[in-house]
Structures are given as C-alpha cells and as structure tokens.
C-alpha cells in the first residue's frame, strides 16, 4: 500500500516540476526583457507559459541579440535606451545618427563609390593635415593612403579605383588626396572624364617655404644630395632659376591652375591656405565644410596647439578617444638657406603669386 501511494503521487510531482521550470524560465526571460527595454519600446510579444515556452524563449533571445547589434547604429541621446522596438526592430524611416554614420562600414553597411571630392595638391602644403582633420567629420569617408590613380595607376581602370574607396552611406562624401595631381598635366582631363561635378581642394603655401620643405623631405631620405642653393639655380652667377627642378616648379601655382580651368570652373576649386591651416585650423576647416555642403561640425573644440611640433593637433582623432598629432615626418626642422637665395626666389615667384591672387580672388600674403 505504501508503494502504491507513492506511485499515484509521482506523476503529479514531475508535472509540477516541469511547470515550475517553465514558469521560472519565462519569469527570468521577462525580467531580462523588462530590464533592457524602456517602457516606450516594449512592443516585443510576451513569453507564453504554455508548452511552447521553449520556442518562444528562443525567439526572444534572437530578438535581443538582433536589438543589441542594432542599438549602436541608430540615434540616441544620453539617458535614453539604445535599443529599438521589436518585432519591426527598425523603422525604414529611422535616420542613422551622424555620430555613428562614419563608423558603419566595418559592419558591412553602405557601398563603395567613386570620390565626389579630391584633395589634389600641393605637395608639402598641408594636405595630410587637412585630410586628417576632415576625417573627424562623420559625413566624410576618406582613403588614408594616396592612391595616385589619375597620375600613376590610371590604366587600372575606374573599377580598380572604386575598390580602393571606403564604404559610405547615403549623404556621406567619399574623398581621397594625392598632392601630385595638381601639377600633372593629364590629370584634369581624367578627373573630368570620371565626373565633371567633382569638387577639388588645393592646399597652397608660400612657394619659397614650400620649396625648402620639399628639399628637406628629400634630404631626409637622400643625405648626399646637392645643396638647396646649387639646385635652385641653373647658373648661380647669372641668378637664373632652374624651373625644371620639381621643388621650384610646383610653386608656380598660376601656371598649373591654368591647366585645371580648361576642365573645371573656378567655383569647383577651393584653395586652402597652408599658413592659416596652422594658425586658424577651425576657420579653414569651416570654409572646407561649407564648400562640401556639410554642416560645420569640426570647430575650435577639436584642436589644440602643440608647442613642440609648432602646429595644431586633434584632441580626438577619428575612431579614437586620444589626442593625435601628425607623425614625426611632419614639422621637420628646415636647414639654413642663404638669405640671398631666399630673396631671389621671392623675386622670382612674385609675378606668379600676383597672378594667382587675381585668379583665385584671394590674397595669401606671401610677398609681405
């Protein structure tokens, strides 16, 4: 009789245990859901305590994983939940936050496009600084390395060029910078063939200082090259400047600009002062953002002046919470150049500078 009583009680005991386990699982899942989702976003269907609880819990976990993946991609403000409602998860009209827009490509979002804007020059003018500063903007995606497509790799074709570009979302601008474009005769026609609407940015600097900086860079790689003075002149006695030397030739900005104006109107070319990029980076970046049709997000708050290097640095670089200055190859100490040679170069460049001021409608002050 004792065994008989035990056997009649056994099935109900197991049933109670099963129901208790199911209810406990449902309760824990519900508590997790309530903890993660705000009241205003709690449209996920509640878990049933019926025999289908196991499959419902599985769907719930899938929803939570999906929500956690998406929560970083969409606009939020401090104090609000980062999660979105389910089961729809994301409304098709939901806009991506500008703060996250530039970070989506690592997750596979967006597509590769040919650049809509190019930094085309000039060498040793400040192009690297400008590119690094611009990459802080969430609506600008840029290639870090110089592709040299339009001057050295053009035979590879536009699809090869497109594959070098980062992925972008609608409303973002794809950019790249190659300083040698400005002085390469074939490049304007090639860029025009890609798109006549391409916006062009040129960073210009006092051509004498630029030439000395160019020489300094070469000297760091080839310590045995001739002196700056000997390379400057075809004949030191007559004072005839050697315009075939690239360090001199690049600084004849008016000559190169003439070539570009055969293919692009002046309104599509912006000239950035290399000097003002150092003394007033936010001001020059404001002009660039206006030119690109972007909101002025990069401001004074993004910069601090590094006394050691002698130029501005970013308080926070793209994708980092740490301050960032350009590398040790930037801001090299220039060698001492014979003042007479410097003066002769200033005299040589003066008429070209005057024409350049007239063409661009901007006075850069290199002849003061």
Coordinates of C-alpha atoms in Angstrom, one line a residue:
X1 CA 0.0 0.0 0.0
X2 CA 2.8 2.4 0.8
X3 CA 4.4 1.8 -2.6
X4 CA 1.0 2.2 -4.3
X5 CA 0.5 5.6 -2.7
X6 CA 3.9 6.7 -3.8
X7 CA 3.3 5.7 -7.4
X8 CA 0.0 7.6 -7.5
X9 CA 1.8 10.8 -6.3
X10 CA 4.8 10.5 -8.6
X11 CA 3.3 11.7 -11.9
X12 CA 1.8 14.9 -10.5
X13 CA 5.2 15.7 -8.8
X14 CA 7.0 15.6 -12.1
X15 CA 4.3 17.7 -13.8
X16 CA 4.7 20.3 -11.1
X17 CA 8.4 20.4 -11.5
X18 CA 8.1 20.8 -15.3
X19 CA 5.6 23.6 -14.9
X20 CA 7.8 25.3 -12.3
X21 CA 10.8 25.1 -14.5
X22 CA 8.9 26.6 -17.5
X23 CA 7.4 29.3 -15.3
X24 CA 10.9 30.1 -13.8
X25 CA 12.4 30.3 -17.3
X26 CA 9.7 32.6 -18.5
X27 CA 9.9 34.8 -15.5
X28 CA 13.7 35.2 -15.9
X29 CA 13.3 36.0 -19.6
X30 CA 10.6 38.5 -18.8
X31 CA 12.7 40.2 -16.1
X32 CA 15.6 40.4 -18.6
X33 CA 13.4 41.9 -21.2
X34 CA 12.0 44.5 -18.8
X35 CA 15.5 45.4 -17.6
X36 CA 16.7 46.0 -21.1
X37 CA 13.8 47.7 -22.8
X38 CA 12.2 51.1 -21.7
X39 CA 8.5 51.3 -21.3
X40 CA 8.2 53.2 -24.5
X41 CA 9.8 50.5 -26.6
X42 CA 8.3 47.3 -25.0
X43 CA 6.4 46.0 -28.1
X44 CA 8.0 42.6 -28.0
X45 CA 5.4 39.9 -27.7
X46 CA 5.5 38.5 -24.1
X47 CA 6.7 35.0 -23.5
X48 CA 3.9 32.4 -23.1
X49 CA 4.0 30.0 -20.2
X50 CA 2.4 27.2 -22.2
X51 CA 4.2 24.2 -23.6
X52 CA 5.6 26.4 -26.5
X53 CA 7.6 28.4 -24.0
X54 CA 10.9 26.9 -25.1
X55 CA 10.5 28.1 -28.8
X56 CA 9.2 31.5 -27.6
X57 CA 12.3 31.9 -25.4
X58 CA 14.5 31.1 -28.3
X59 CA 12.8 33.7 -30.5
X60 CA 13.1 36.2 -27.6
X61 CA 16.9 35.6 -27.4
X62 CA 17.2 36.1 -31.1
X63 CA 15.3 39.3 -30.9
X64 CA 17.6 40.5 -28.1
X65 CA 20.7 39.7 -29.9
X66 CA 19.4 41.5 -33.0
X67 CA 18.5 44.5 -31.0
X68 CA 21.9 44.6 -29.3
X69 CA 23.6 44.6 -32.7
X70 CA 21.4 47.4 -34.0
X71 CA 21.3 49.6 -30.9
X72 CA 24.7 51.2 -31.7
X73 CA 23.7 52.1 -35.2
X74 CA 20.8 54.4 -34.5
X75 CA 20.3 57.8 -33.0
X76 CA 20.2 58.0 -29.2
X77 CA 20.7 60.6 -26.5
X78 CA 22.2 60.1 -23.0
X79 CA 19.7 58.8 -20.6
X80 CA 17.6 57.0 -23.2
X81 CA 17.7 53.4 -24.1
X82 CA 19.9 52.4 -27.0
X83 CA 17.5 49.7 -28.1
X84 CA 14.8 49.9 -30.6
X85 CA 11.3 48.3 -30.5
X86 CA 10.6 44.8 -31.9
X87 CA 9.4 42.9 -33.8
X88 CA 9.8 45.5 -36.5
X89 CA 13.2 46.4 -34.9
X90 CA 14.0 49.3 -37.2
X91 CA 11.5 51.6 -39.0
X92 CA 12.5 52.2 -42.6
X93 CA 12.2 56.0 -41.9
X94 CA 14.6 55.9 -39.0
X95 CA 17.7 58.0 -39.7
X96 CA 21.2 57.0 -38.8
X97 CA 22.8 59.2 -36.2
X98 CA 25.6 61.4 -37.7
X99 CA 27.8 60.4 -34.8
X100 CA 27.7 56.7 -35.9
X101 CA 27.3 57.2 -39.7
X102 CA 31.0 57.3 -40.4
X103 CA 31.6 54.1 -38.4
X104 CA 29.1 51.8 -40.2
X105 CA 31.3 50.4 -42.9
X106 CA 33.2 48.0 -40.7
X107 CA 29.8 46.3 -40.1
X108 CA 29.3 45.9 -43.8
X109 CA 26.9 48.8 -44.3
X110 CA 27.0 51.1 -47.3
X111 CA 28.7 50.8 -50.6
X112 CA 31.8 51.8 -52.4
X113 CA 31.6 54.9 -54.6
X114 CA 33.9 56.9 -56.7
X115 CA 35.1 60.1 -54.8
X116 CA 32.9 63.2 -55.0
X117 CA 35.8 65.4 -53.7
X118 CA 39.5 65.3 -54.1
X119 CA 42.4 67.0 -52.4
X120 CA 44.6 67.4 -55.4
X121 CA 47.6 69.3 -54.0
X122 CA 50.0 70.6 -53.3
X123 CA 53.0 68.6 -52.0
X124 CA 54.3 69.9 -48.7
X125 CA 51.4 72.4 -48.5
X126 CA 49.5 70.7 -45.6
X127 CA 47.4 68.1 -47.4
X128 CA 47.9 65.4 -44.8
X129 CA 46.9 67.7 -42.0
X130 CA 43.7 68.7 -43.9
X131 CA 42.8 65.1 -44.6
X132 CA 43.3 64.0 -41.0
X133 CA 41.2 67.0 -39.8
X134 CA 38.4 66.3 -42.3
X135 CA 38.2 62.6 -41.3
X136 CA 36.8 63.7 -37.9
X137 CA 33.6 64.7 -39.7
X138 CA 31.0 61.9 -39.6
X139 CA 29.9 62.6 -43.2
X140 CA 33.3 62.3 -44.7
X141 CA 34.9 58.9 -45.5
X142 CA 38.4 59.0 -47.0
X143 CA 41.2 56.8 -48.1
X144 CA 44.2 57.1 -45.8
X145 CA 47.0 56.3 -48.3
X146 CA 47.5 58.2 -51.6
X147 CA 46.0 56.2 -54.5
X148 CA 47.9 58.1 -57.2
X149 CA 45.2 56.8 -59.6
X150 CA 45.0 59.7 -62.0
X151 CA 48.7 60.1 -62.4
X152 CA 50.3 56.7 -62.0
X153 CA 47.6 54.0 -62.0
X154 CA 45.1 55.2 -64.5
X155 CA 45.4 52.2 -66.7
X156 CA 44.0 50.0 -63.9
X157 CA 40.5 51.5 -64.6
X158 CA 37.8 53.1 -62.6
X159 CA 36.5 49.9 -61.0
X160 CA 40.0 49.2 -59.5
X161 CA 39.9 52.8 -58.2
X162 CA 36.4 52.4 -56.8
X163 CA 37.5 49.3 -54.8
X164 CA 40.1 51.4 -53.0
X165 CA 37.4 53.6 -51.6
X166 CA 35.8 53.1 -48.1
X167 CA 32.1 52.2 -47.9
X168 CA 29.7 55.1 -47.5
X169 CA 26.1 55.7 -46.7
X170 CA 23.7 58.0 -48.5
X171 CA 24.6 61.6 -47.7
X172 CA 28.3 60.8 -47.0
X173 CA 31.1 62.1 -49.1
X174 CA 33.9 59.8 -50.4
X175 CA 37.3 61.5 -50.6
X176 CA 41.0 60.9 -51.3
X177 CA 44.1 63.0 -51.5
X178 CA 47.1 62.8 -53.9
X179 CA 49.1 66.0 -53.9
X180 CA 50.8 65.3 -57.2
X181 CA 47.5 65.6 -59.1
X182 CA 47.7 69.4 -59.2
X183 CA 51.0 69.5 -61.2
X184 CA 50.4 66.5 -63.5
X185 CA 49.2 67.8 -66.9
X186 CA 46.9 64.8 -67.8
X187 CA 45.0 64.7 -64.5
X188 CA 42.4 67.4 -65.0
X189 CA 41.0 65.8 -68.2
X190 CA 41.0 62.3 -66.5
X191 CA 39.1 63.6 -63.4
X192 CA 36.6 65.4 -65.7
X193 CA 36.0 62.2 -67.6
X194 CA 35.1 60.5 -64.3
X195 CA 32.8 63.3 -63.2
X196 CA 32.6 67.0 -64.2
X197 CA 30.9 67.6 -60.8
X198 CA 34.0 66.6 -58.7
X199 CA 34.9 69.1 -56.1
X200 CA 38.6 69.9 -55.9
X201 CA 40.6 71.2 -52.9
X202 CA 44.1 72.6 -53.2
X203 CA 46.2 73.4 -50.1
X204 CA 48.7 76.1 -51.1
X205 CA 51.6 77.6 -49.1
X206 CA 54.3 80.3 -49.6
X207 CA 56.1 78.7 -52.6
X208 CA 59.5 79.6 -51.2
X209 CA 58.8 77.9 -47.8
X210 CA 57.2 75.0 -49.7
X211 CA 60.3 74.5 -51.8
X212 CA 62.6 74.4 -48.8
X213 CA 60.2 72.0 -47.1
X214 CA 60.2 69.8 -50.2
X215 CA 64.0 69.8 -50.2
X216 CA 64.1 69.0 -46.5
X217 CA 62.0 65.9 -47.1
X218 CA 64.2 64.7 -49.9
X219 CA 67.3 65.4 -47.8
X220 CA 66.0 63.2 -45.0
X221 CA 65.8 60.3 -47.5
X222 CA 69.0 61.1 -49.5
X223 CA 71.5 62.9 -47.3
X224 CA 74.1 63.1 -50.1
X225 CA 72.0 65.3 -52.5
X226 CA 73.5 68.7 -53.5
X227 CA 72.7 71.8 -51.5
X228 CA 69.5 73.7 -51.9
X229 CA 71.3 76.7 -53.3
X230 CA 73.0 74.7 -56.1
X231 CA 69.8 73.0 -57.1
X232 CA 67.9 76.3 -57.2
X233 CA 69.9 77.9 -60.0
X234 CA 70.8 76.8 -63.5
X235 CA 73.6 79.3 -63.1
X236 CA 74.4 80.8 -59.7
X237 CA 76.4 83.7 -61.3
X238 CA 73.5 84.9 -63.6
X239 CA 70.9 84.0 -61.0
X240 CA 68.8 82.1 -63.5
X241 CA 66.3 79.9 -61.6
X242 CA 66.1 76.3 -62.6
X243 CA 62.3 75.8 -63.1
X244 CA 62.8 72.2 -64.2
X245 CA 63.6 71.3 -60.5
X246 CA 60.3 70.0 -59.2
X247 CA 60.7 71.8 -55.8
X248 CA 60.7 75.1 -57.7
X249 CA 58.2 74.1 -60.5
X250 CA 55.4 73.0 -58.1
X251 CA 55.2 76.6 -56.6
X252 CA 54.3 78.2 -59.9
X253 CA 50.6 77.8 -58.9
X254 CA 49.2 80.1 -61.6
X255 CA 50.6 78.0 -64.4
X256 CA 49.1 74.8 -63.0
X257 CA 45.8 76.4 -62.3
X258 CA 45.5 77.5 -65.9
X259 CA 45.5 73.8 -66.9
X260 CA 42.7 73.0 -64.4
X261 CA 40.5 75.8 -65.6
X262 CA 40.3 74.3 -69.0
X263 CA 38.2 71.5 -67.5
X264 CA 36.7 72.8 -64.3
X265 CA 35.1 76.2 -63.3
X266 CA 36.7 78.1 -60.5
X267 CA 33.6 77.6 -58.4
X268 CA 34.5 73.9 -58.1
X269 CA 38.0 74.5 -56.8
X270 CA 38.7 75.6 -53.2
X271 CA 42.1 76.9 -52.2
X272 CA 43.1 76.4 -48.6
X273 CA 45.9 78.4 -47.0
X274 CA 48.5 76.2 -45.6
X275 CA 49.6 79.0 -43.2
X276 CA 46.0 79.5 -41.9
X277 CA 45.6 75.8 -41.6
X278 CA 48.2 76.2 -38.8
X279 CA 47.2 79.5 -37.3
X280 CA 43.4 79.0 -37.6
X281 CA 42.6 75.4 -38.4
X282 CA 38.9 75.7 -37.4
X283 CA 38.5 78.7 -39.7
X284 CA 39.9 77.0 -42.7
X285 CA 38.0 73.8 -41.9
X286 CA 34.8 75.8 -41.8
X287 CA 35.4 77.0 -45.3
X288 CA 36.1 73.5 -46.5
X289 CA 32.9 72.1 -44.8
X290 CA 30.9 74.9 -46.5
X291 CA 32.4 74.1 -49.8
X292 CA 31.5 70.5 -49.5
X293 CA 27.9 71.4 -48.4
X294 CA 28.4 69.9 -45.0
X295 CA 27.3 71.1 -41.5
X296 CA 30.1 72.8 -39.6
X297 CA 30.8 70.0 -37.1
X298 CA 34.6 70.5 -37.0
X299 CA 35.3 73.5 -34.8
X300 CA 37.8 75.1 -32.4
X301 CA 36.9 72.4 -29.8
X302 CA 38.6 69.7 -31.9
X303 CA 42.1 71.3 -31.8
X304 CA 44.9 72.2 -29.5
X305 CA 48.3 73.7 -30.4
X306 CA 51.3 71.5 -29.9
X307 CA 54.2 73.9 -29.0
X308 CA 56.9 71.3 -29.6
X309 CA 55.8 70.5 -33.2
X310 CA 54.6 74.0 -33.9
X311 CA 51.2 73.1 -35.4
X312 CA 47.7 72.2 -34.3
X313 CA 46.8 68.6 -33.3
X314 CA 43.4 66.9 -32.9
X315 CA 42.1 66.4 -29.3
X316 CA 40.5 63.2 -30.6
X317 CA 41.3 61.6 -33.9
X318 CA 38.8 59.5 -35.9
X319 CA 37.9 56.4 -34.1
X320 CA 39.9 57.3 -31.0
X321 CA 39.5 59.0 -27.7
X322 CA 43.1 60.1 -27.5
X323 CA 44.8 63.2 -28.8
X324 CA 46.5 62.8 -32.2
X325 CA 49.3 64.8 -33.9
X326 CA 50.8 64.1 -37.3
X327 CA 53.8 61.8 -37.4
X328 CA 57.5 62.7 -36.9
X329 CA 57.9 63.2 -40.6
X330 CA 55.8 66.3 -40.3
X331 CA 57.3 69.5 -39.0
X332 CA 60.9 68.7 -39.8
X333 CA 63.4 71.5 -39.0
X334 CA 64.5 73.2 -42.2
X335 CA 68.2 73.7 -43.0
X336 CA 69.6 77.2 -43.0
X337 CA 69.4 78.6 -46.5
X338 CA 71.4 81.5 -47.8
X339 CA 69.2 84.6 -47.4
X340 CA 70.3 85.9 -50.8
X341 CA 69.0 82.8 -52.4
X342 CA 65.7 83.1 -50.5
X343 CA 65.3 86.7 -51.7
X344 CA 66.0 85.7 -55.3
X345 CA 63.3 83.1 -55.1
X346 CA 60.9 85.6 -53.6
X347 CA 61.6 87.9 -56.6
X348 CA 61.1 85.0 -59.0
X349 CA 57.8 83.9 -57.5
X350 CA 56.3 87.4 -57.0
X351 CA 54.7 87.9 -60.5
X352 CA 53.3 84.3 -60.4
X353 CA 51.9 84.9 -57.0
X354 CA 50.2 88.1 -58.1
X355 CA 48.5 86.3 -61.0
X356 CA 47.5 83.5 -58.7
X357 CA 45.9 86.0 -56.2
X358 CA 44.0 87.6 -59.1
X359 CA 42.8 84.2 -60.5
X360 CA 41.6 82.9 -57.1
X361 CA 40.3 86.2 -55.8
X362 CA 42.2 85.6 -52.5
X363 CA 45.3 87.3 -51.2
X364 CA 47.6 84.9 -49.4
X365 CA 50.2 87.4 -48.2
X366 CA 53.3 85.6 -49.4
X367 CA 55.0 88.7 -50.5
X368 CA 54.7 90.8 -47.4

